[in-house]
Amino acid sequence: MSTLAARPAEAATPAPSPARRRLRARGRWTGWLFVGPFVVVLVAMLIVPIGYALWLSLFRDQLIGGNQFVWFANYVQLFQDTKFWAGFGRVAVFLLIQVPIMLGLALVAALALDSARLWGTSFFRIAVFLPYAVPGVVAALIWGFIYGNQFGLTGAANHALGIDLLQPFSPTWVLTSIGNVVTWEFLGYNMLIFYAALRTVPGDLYEAAELDGAGPMRTVFSIKLPALRGPMVIATIFSIIGSFQLFNEPNLLKTLAPNVIGSAFTPNMYAYSLSFSGQQFNYSATVAIVMGVITAVIAYVVQVRGTRQENR
């Protein structure tokens, strides 16, 4: 004789009390109170300016009809603009040459500091980092007076030799001269990033390497450099962004070499000249948007490739 198993009655879930409902609502609002200020600043200082620049780039001042909506005509014009691409080519060459040199010197300086074999480590660390504390405008003015052909160190050296051997503001050497200024400014900043990462390496790894008979160079390539992959990616991304934003140094040195450094020497200088000298705000916004997209794409590619190599 079969029997039917009785199913236990499901206990009814009690409704939350009004006090608990108020507590949950308060918890949700507490999270927004913490996030709210950041969201407001992000929208006001980043989203709104980018959206406004994008909106401006879709208009153009016409001789007849005033400021009119022209869709992507400014972008078509920009991709055919030789001045823009000439400036972009300069910053691209600057990026490919100056950034590896700067990061390589910063890496050597950080390794020297971390080796504990360098005499006067504290003085060396401060001396290398000190130029970063100098404002960019002041640094450009200092080097401008050094580079001057009629005065300063360059002029004195050429006068003493009796020939114009040093020509920092010649078309051949002007980009190298600007790269020297930028390297002098940011070498200490990147060195500090690498040095801070090296100080976090566990001492057990060095002890194990010493027991295995690894020498100083083997320790560098097997322990220190792998530990610097992440910081190297970060420093590279910052350097890429800084290279595409090159403005202060050439803009200040332009008064000393007006025939070599023009208003379109870099894309940022070109956008500045279009906006504040030519009153072409729409086209200037187009230059800014295109440079922002190019910078973001290149930085993202570097980050993805660096992350993949770090996770191997």
CSV table of C-alpha atoms in Angstrom, one decimal:
chain,number,residue,atom,x,y,z
A,1,MET,CA,0.0,0.0,0.0
A,2,SER,CA,1.6,3.3,-1.1
A,3,THR,CA,1.8,6.3,1.1
A,4,LEU,CA,2.0,9.9,0.1
A,5,ALA,CA,4.8,11.8,1.7
A,6,ALA,CA,3.6,15.0,3.1
A,7,ARG,CA,5.5,18.1,2.0
A,8,PRO,CA,6.4,20.4,4.8
A,9,ALA,CA,4.7,23.7,4.5
A,10,GLU,CA,7.1,26.5,3.4
A,11,ALA,CA,7.6,29.0,6.1
A,12,ALA,CA,6.4,32.4,5.1
A,13,THR,CA,9.3,34.9,4.9
A,14,PRO,CA,8.5,37.7,7.3
A,15,ALA,CA,8.3,41.2,5.8
A,16,PRO,CA,11.2,43.5,6.8
A,17,SER,CA,10.4,45.9,9.5
A,18,PRO,CA,10.2,49.6,8.7
A,19,ALA,CA,13.4,50.2,10.6
A,20,ARG,CA,15.3,47.7,8.5
A,21,ARG,CA,13.9,49.2,5.3
A,22,ARG,CA,15.1,52.6,6.4
A,23,LEU,CA,18.5,51.2,7.2
A,24,ARG,CA,18.8,49.6,3.7
A,25,ALA,CA,17.8,52.9,2.0
A,26,ARG,CA,20.3,54.8,4.2
A,27,GLY,CA,23.0,52.4,3.1
A,28,ARG,CA,22.3,52.9,-0.5
A,29,TRP,CA,22.4,56.7,-0.1
A,30,THR,CA,25.7,56.5,1.9
A,31,GLY,CA,27.5,54.9,-1.1
A,32,TRP,CA,26.3,57.7,-3.3
A,33,LEU,CA,27.5,60.3,-0.8
A,34,PHE,CA,31.0,58.9,-1.1
A,35,VAL,CA,31.0,58.5,-4.9
A,36,GLY,CA,29.0,61.7,-5.6
A,37,PRO,CA,31.8,64.3,-5.3
A,38,PHE,CA,34.0,62.3,-7.7
A,39,VAL,CA,31.2,61.8,-10.2
A,40,VAL,CA,30.4,65.6,-10.1
A,41,VAL,CA,34.1,66.5,-10.7
A,42,LEU,CA,34.4,63.9,-13.4
A,43,VAL,CA,31.3,65.1,-15.3
A,44,ALA,CA,32.1,68.8,-14.8
A,45,MET,CA,35.9,68.6,-15.6
A,46,LEU,CA,36.1,65.8,-18.1
A,47,ILE,CA,32.8,64.7,-19.7
A,48,VAL,CA,31.3,68.2,-20.3
A,49,PRO,CA,34.5,69.7,-21.8
A,50,ILE,CA,35.0,66.7,-24.1
A,51,GLY,CA,31.4,66.8,-25.2
A,52,TYR,CA,31.6,70.6,-25.8
A,53,ALA,CA,34.8,70.2,-27.8
A,54,LEU,CA,33.2,67.5,-29.9
A,55,TRP,CA,30.1,69.7,-30.4
A,56,LEU,CA,32.3,72.6,-31.5
A,57,SER,CA,34.2,70.4,-34.0
A,58,LEU,CA,31.0,69.8,-35.9
A,59,PHE,CA,30.5,73.6,-36.7
A,60,ARG,CA,32.4,76.0,-39.0
A,61,ASP,CA,32.4,79.8,-39.4
A,62,GLN,CA,31.1,80.5,-43.0
A,63,LEU,CA,31.5,83.8,-44.8
A,64,ILE,CA,27.8,83.6,-45.5
A,65,GLY,CA,25.5,82.3,-42.8
A,66,GLY,CA,27.9,82.5,-39.9
A,67,ASN,CA,28.6,79.5,-37.7
A,68,GLN,CA,26.9,76.5,-39.4
A,69,PHE,CA,26.6,72.8,-38.7
A,70,VAL,CA,28.9,71.0,-41.2
A,71,TRP,CA,29.0,67.5,-39.8
A,72,PHE,CA,32.5,66.0,-40.2
A,73,ALA,CA,33.8,68.5,-42.7
A,74,ASN,CA,36.4,69.8,-40.2
A,75,TYR,CA,37.8,66.3,-39.8
A,76,VAL,CA,38.1,65.8,-43.5
A,77,GLN,CA,40.0,69.1,-43.7
A,78,LEU,CA,42.2,68.1,-40.8
A,79,PHE,CA,43.3,64.8,-42.4
A,80,GLN,CA,44.3,66.8,-45.5
A,81,ASP,CA,46.1,69.5,-43.4
A,82,THR,CA,49.9,69.3,-44.0
A,83,LYS,CA,50.7,71.6,-41.1
A,84,PHE,CA,48.9,69.2,-38.7
A,85,TRP,CA,50.6,66.1,-40.0
A,86,ALA,CA,54.0,67.8,-40.0
A,87,GLY,CA,53.6,68.7,-36.4
A,88,PHE,CA,52.4,65.2,-35.6
A,89,GLY,CA,55.4,63.7,-37.4
A,90,ARG,CA,57.7,65.8,-35.1
A,91,VAL,CA,56.1,64.6,-31.9
A,92,ALA,CA,56.1,61.0,-33.3
A,93,VAL,CA,59.9,61.2,-33.9
A,94,PHE,CA,60.3,62.9,-30.5
A,95,LEU,CA,58.4,60.0,-28.9
A,96,LEU,CA,60.3,57.2,-30.6
A,97,ILE,CA,63.7,58.7,-29.8
A,98,GLN,CA,63.4,60.7,-26.6
A,99,VAL,CA,61.2,58.4,-24.5
A,100,PRO,CA,63.5,55.3,-24.8
A,101,ILE,CA,66.5,57.4,-23.9
A,102,MET,CA,64.8,59.0,-20.9
A,103,LEU,CA,63.4,55.8,-19.6
A,104,GLY,CA,66.7,54.0,-20.1
A,105,LEU,CA,68.6,56.6,-18.2
A,106,ALA,CA,66.0,56.6,-15.4
A,107,LEU,CA,66.3,52.8,-15.2
A,108,VAL,CA,70.1,53.0,-14.9
A,109,ALA,CA,69.8,55.6,-12.2
A,110,ALA,CA,67.3,53.6,-10.3
A,111,LEU,CA,69.4,50.4,-10.5
A,112,ALA,CA,72.4,52.4,-9.3
A,113,LEU,CA,70.5,53.7,-6.3
A,114,ASP,CA,69.2,50.2,-5.5
A,115,SER,CA,72.6,48.6,-5.8
A,116,ALA,CA,73.7,50.1,-2.4
A,117,ARG,CA,77.2,50.5,-4.0
A,118,LEU,CA,76.7,54.2,-5.0
A,119,TRP,CA,78.5,56.7,-2.8
A,120,GLY,CA,76.3,59.5,-1.6
A,121,THR,CA,73.0,57.8,-2.4
A,122,SER,CA,70.8,60.5,-0.8
A,123,PHE,CA,72.5,63.3,-2.6
A,124,PHE,CA,72.4,61.5,-5.9
A,125,ARG,CA,68.7,60.7,-5.5
A,126,ILE,CA,67.8,64.4,-4.6
A,127,ALA,CA,70.1,65.7,-7.4
A,128,VAL,CA,68.4,63.6,-10.1
A,129,PHE,CA,64.9,64.3,-8.9
A,130,LEU,CA,65.4,68.0,-8.3
A,131,PRO,CA,64.8,69.1,-11.9
A,132,TYR,CA,61.3,67.7,-11.8
A,133,ALA,CA,60.5,70.2,-9.0
A,134,VAL,CA,61.5,73.1,-11.3
A,135,PRO,CA,58.4,74.4,-13.2
A,136,GLY,CA,58.4,73.6,-16.9
A,137,VAL,CA,58.3,77.3,-17.8
A,138,VAL,CA,61.4,78.0,-15.7
A,139,ALA,CA,63.2,75.0,-17.1
A,140,ALA,CA,62.5,76.1,-20.7
A,141,LEU,CA,63.8,79.6,-19.9
A,142,ILE,CA,66.9,78.2,-18.2
A,143,TRP,CA,67.8,76.0,-21.2
A,144,GLY,CA,66.8,78.8,-23.6
A,145,PHE,CA,69.5,81.0,-22.2
A,146,ILE,CA,72.0,78.1,-22.4
A,147,TYR,CA,71.1,77.4,-26.0
A,148,GLY,CA,71.2,81.1,-27.1
A,149,ASN,CA,73.8,81.7,-29.9
A,150,GLN,CA,74.3,85.3,-29.0
A,151,PHE,CA,74.6,84.8,-25.2
A,152,GLY,CA,74.9,82.1,-22.6
A,153,LEU,CA,76.9,78.9,-22.6
A,154,THR,CA,76.5,78.1,-26.3
A,155,GLY,CA,77.4,81.5,-27.5
A,156,ALA,CA,80.5,81.6,-25.2
A,157,ALA,CA,81.6,78.2,-26.4
A,158,ASN,CA,81.3,79.1,-30.1
A,159,HIS,CA,83.1,82.4,-29.4
A,160,ALA,CA,85.9,80.6,-27.6
A,161,LEU,CA,86.4,78.1,-30.4
A,162,GLY,CA,86.0,80.7,-33.1
A,163,ILE,CA,83.4,78.7,-35.1
A,164,ASP,CA,79.7,78.0,-34.8
A,165,LEU,CA,80.1,74.4,-33.7
A,166,LEU,CA,77.1,74.3,-31.4
A,167,GLN,CA,73.8,75.2,-33.1
A,168,PRO,CA,71.0,74.0,-30.8
A,169,PHE,CA,68.3,76.1,-32.6
A,170,SER,CA,69.2,74.9,-36.1
A,171,PRO,CA,66.5,73.0,-38.0
A,172,THR,CA,68.6,69.8,-37.6
A,173,TRP,CA,69.1,70.0,-33.9
A,174,VAL,CA,66.1,71.9,-32.5
A,175,LEU,CA,64.1,68.8,-31.8
A,176,THR,CA,67.1,67.2,-30.1
A,177,SER,CA,67.5,70.3,-28.0
A,178,ILE,CA,63.9,70.2,-26.9
A,179,GLY,CA,64.3,66.5,-26.1
A,180,ASN,CA,67.2,67.3,-23.9
A,181,VAL,CA,65.1,69.8,-21.9
A,182,VAL,CA,62.3,67.3,-21.4
A,183,THR,CA,64.7,64.5,-20.5
A,184,TRP,CA,66.3,66.8,-17.9
A,185,GLU,CA,62.9,67.6,-16.5
A,186,PHE,CA,61.4,64.1,-16.2
A,187,LEU,CA,64.4,61.8,-15.7
A,188,GLY,CA,64.1,62.1,-11.9
A,189,TYR,CA,60.3,61.5,-11.9
A,190,ASN,CA,60.7,58.2,-13.8
A,191,MET,CA,63.7,57.2,-11.8
A,192,LEU,CA,61.6,57.6,-8.6
A,193,ILE,CA,58.9,55.3,-10.1
A,194,PHE,CA,61.5,52.6,-10.8
A,195,TYR,CA,63.3,53.0,-7.6
A,196,ALA,CA,60.1,52.7,-5.5
A,197,ALA,CA,59.2,49.5,-7.3
A,198,LEU,CA,62.7,48.0,-6.7
A,199,ARG,CA,62.4,48.7,-3.0
A,200,THR,CA,59.3,46.5,-2.8
A,201,VAL,CA,61.2,43.4,-4.1
A,202,PRO,CA,61.4,40.9,-1.2
A,203,GLY,CA,64.8,40.4,0.3
A,204,ASP,CA,64.4,36.6,0.2
A,205,LEU,CA,64.7,36.7,-3.6
A,206,TYR,CA,68.1,38.3,-3.3
A,207,GLU,CA,69.3,35.9,-0.6
A,208,ALA,CA,68.1,32.9,-2.8
A,209,ALA,CA,69.9,34.4,-5.8
A,210,GLU,CA,73.1,34.8,-3.8
A,211,LEU,CA,73.0,31.2,-2.5
A,212,ASP,CA,72.5,30.0,-6.1
A,213,GLY,CA,75.7,31.9,-7.0
A,214,ALA,CA,74.0,34.6,-9.1
A,215,GLY,CA,76.2,37.7,-9.7
A,216,PRO,CA,75.1,41.3,-9.8
A,217,MET,CA,74.2,41.3,-13.5
A,218,ARG,CA,72.3,38.0,-13.2
A,219,THR,CA,70.4,39.4,-10.3
A,220,VAL,CA,69.5,42.5,-12.4
A,221,PHE,CA,68.2,40.5,-15.3
A,222,SER,CA,66.5,37.7,-13.3
A,223,ILE,CA,65.0,39.6,-10.4
A,224,LYS,CA,65.0,43.4,-10.8
A,225,LEU,CA,64.0,43.9,-14.4
A,226,PRO,CA,61.0,41.4,-14.2
A,227,ALA,CA,59.9,43.4,-11.1
A,228,LEU,CA,59.9,46.6,-13.2
A,229,ARG,CA,57.6,45.4,-16.0
A,230,GLY,CA,54.5,47.0,-14.5
A,231,PRO,CA,56.2,50.3,-13.5
A,232,MET,CA,57.8,50.4,-17.0
A,233,VAL,CA,54.4,50.2,-18.6
A,234,ILE,CA,53.1,53.0,-16.5
A,235,ALA,CA,56.1,55.2,-17.1
A,236,THR,CA,55.8,54.5,-20.9
A,237,ILE,CA,52.1,55.5,-20.9
A,238,PHE,CA,52.8,58.7,-19.0
A,239,SER,CA,55.7,59.5,-21.4
A,240,ILE,CA,53.5,58.8,-24.5
A,241,ILE,CA,50.9,61.2,-23.2
A,242,GLY,CA,53.5,63.8,-22.3
A,243,SER,CA,55.1,63.6,-25.8
A,244,PHE,CA,51.8,64.1,-27.6
A,245,GLN,CA,51.1,67.0,-25.2
A,246,LEU,CA,54.4,68.7,-26.0
A,247,PHE,CA,53.8,72.5,-25.8
A,248,ASN,CA,55.6,74.4,-23.0
A,249,GLU,CA,59.2,73.9,-24.2
A,250,PRO,CA,58.8,74.6,-27.9
A,251,ASN,CA,56.3,77.5,-27.3
A,252,LEU,CA,58.7,79.3,-24.9
A,253,LEU,CA,61.8,78.6,-27.1
A,254,LYS,CA,59.9,79.9,-30.2
A,255,THR,CA,60.9,83.5,-29.3
A,256,LEU,CA,64.6,82.5,-29.5
A,257,ALA,CA,64.2,80.6,-32.7
A,258,PRO,CA,61.2,82.1,-34.6
A,259,ASN,CA,62.4,80.9,-38.0
A,260,VAL,CA,62.7,77.3,-36.9
A,261,ILE,CA,59.9,76.8,-34.3
A,262,GLY,CA,56.7,77.9,-35.9
A,263,SER,CA,53.2,78.2,-34.5
A,264,ALA,CA,52.4,74.6,-35.9
A,265,PHE,CA,55.6,73.0,-34.6
A,266,THR,CA,53.5,70.5,-32.5
A,267,PRO,CA,49.8,69.7,-32.7
A,268,ASN,CA,49.1,71.4,-29.4
A,269,MET,CA,50.8,74.6,-30.5
A,270,TYR,CA,48.8,74.4,-33.7
A,271,ALA,CA,45.5,74.1,-31.8
A,272,TYR,CA,46.6,76.9,-29.5
A,273,SER,CA,47.5,79.2,-32.4
A,274,LEU,CA,44.2,78.4,-34.2
A,275,SER,CA,42.1,79.1,-31.1
A,276,PHE,CA,43.8,82.2,-29.6
A,277,SER,CA,45.4,83.8,-32.6
A,278,GLY,CA,43.2,82.8,-35.5
A,279,GLN,CA,39.9,82.6,-33.7
A,280,GLN,CA,39.2,79.3,-35.3
A,281,PHE,CA,37.7,77.6,-32.3
A,282,ASN,CA,35.8,74.9,-34.3
A,283,TYR,CA,38.9,73.7,-36.1
A,284,SER,CA,41.0,74.0,-33.0
A,285,ALA,CA,38.5,71.7,-31.2
A,286,THR,CA,38.8,69.2,-34.1
A,287,VAL,CA,42.6,69.1,-33.7
A,288,ALA,CA,42.2,68.5,-29.9
A,289,ILE,CA,39.7,65.7,-30.4
A,290,VAL,CA,41.8,63.9,-33.0
A,291,MET,CA,44.9,64.2,-30.9
A,292,GLY,CA,43.0,62.9,-27.8
A,293,VAL,CA,41.8,59.9,-29.7
A,294,ILE,CA,45.2,59.1,-31.1
A,295,THR,CA,46.9,59.4,-27.7
A,296,ALA,CA,44.2,57.3,-26.0
A,297,VAL,CA,44.5,54.5,-28.7
A,298,ILE,CA,48.3,54.3,-28.5
A,299,ALA,CA,48.3,54.4,-24.7
A,300,TYR,CA,45.7,51.7,-24.6
A,301,VAL,CA,47.7,49.5,-27.0
A,302,VAL,CA,50.8,49.9,-24.9
A,303,GLN,CA,48.9,49.1,-21.7
A,304,VAL,CA,47.4,45.9,-23.2
A,305,ARG,CA,50.7,44.6,-24.6
A,306,GLY,CA,52.5,45.4,-21.4
A,307,THR,CA,49.8,43.7,-19.3
A,308,ARG,CA,50.0,40.6,-21.4
A,309,GLN,CA,53.8,40.4,-21.1
A,310,GLU,CA,53.6,40.9,-17.4
A,311,ASN,CA,51.1,38.1,-17.0
A,312,ARG,CA,53.2,35.6,-18.9
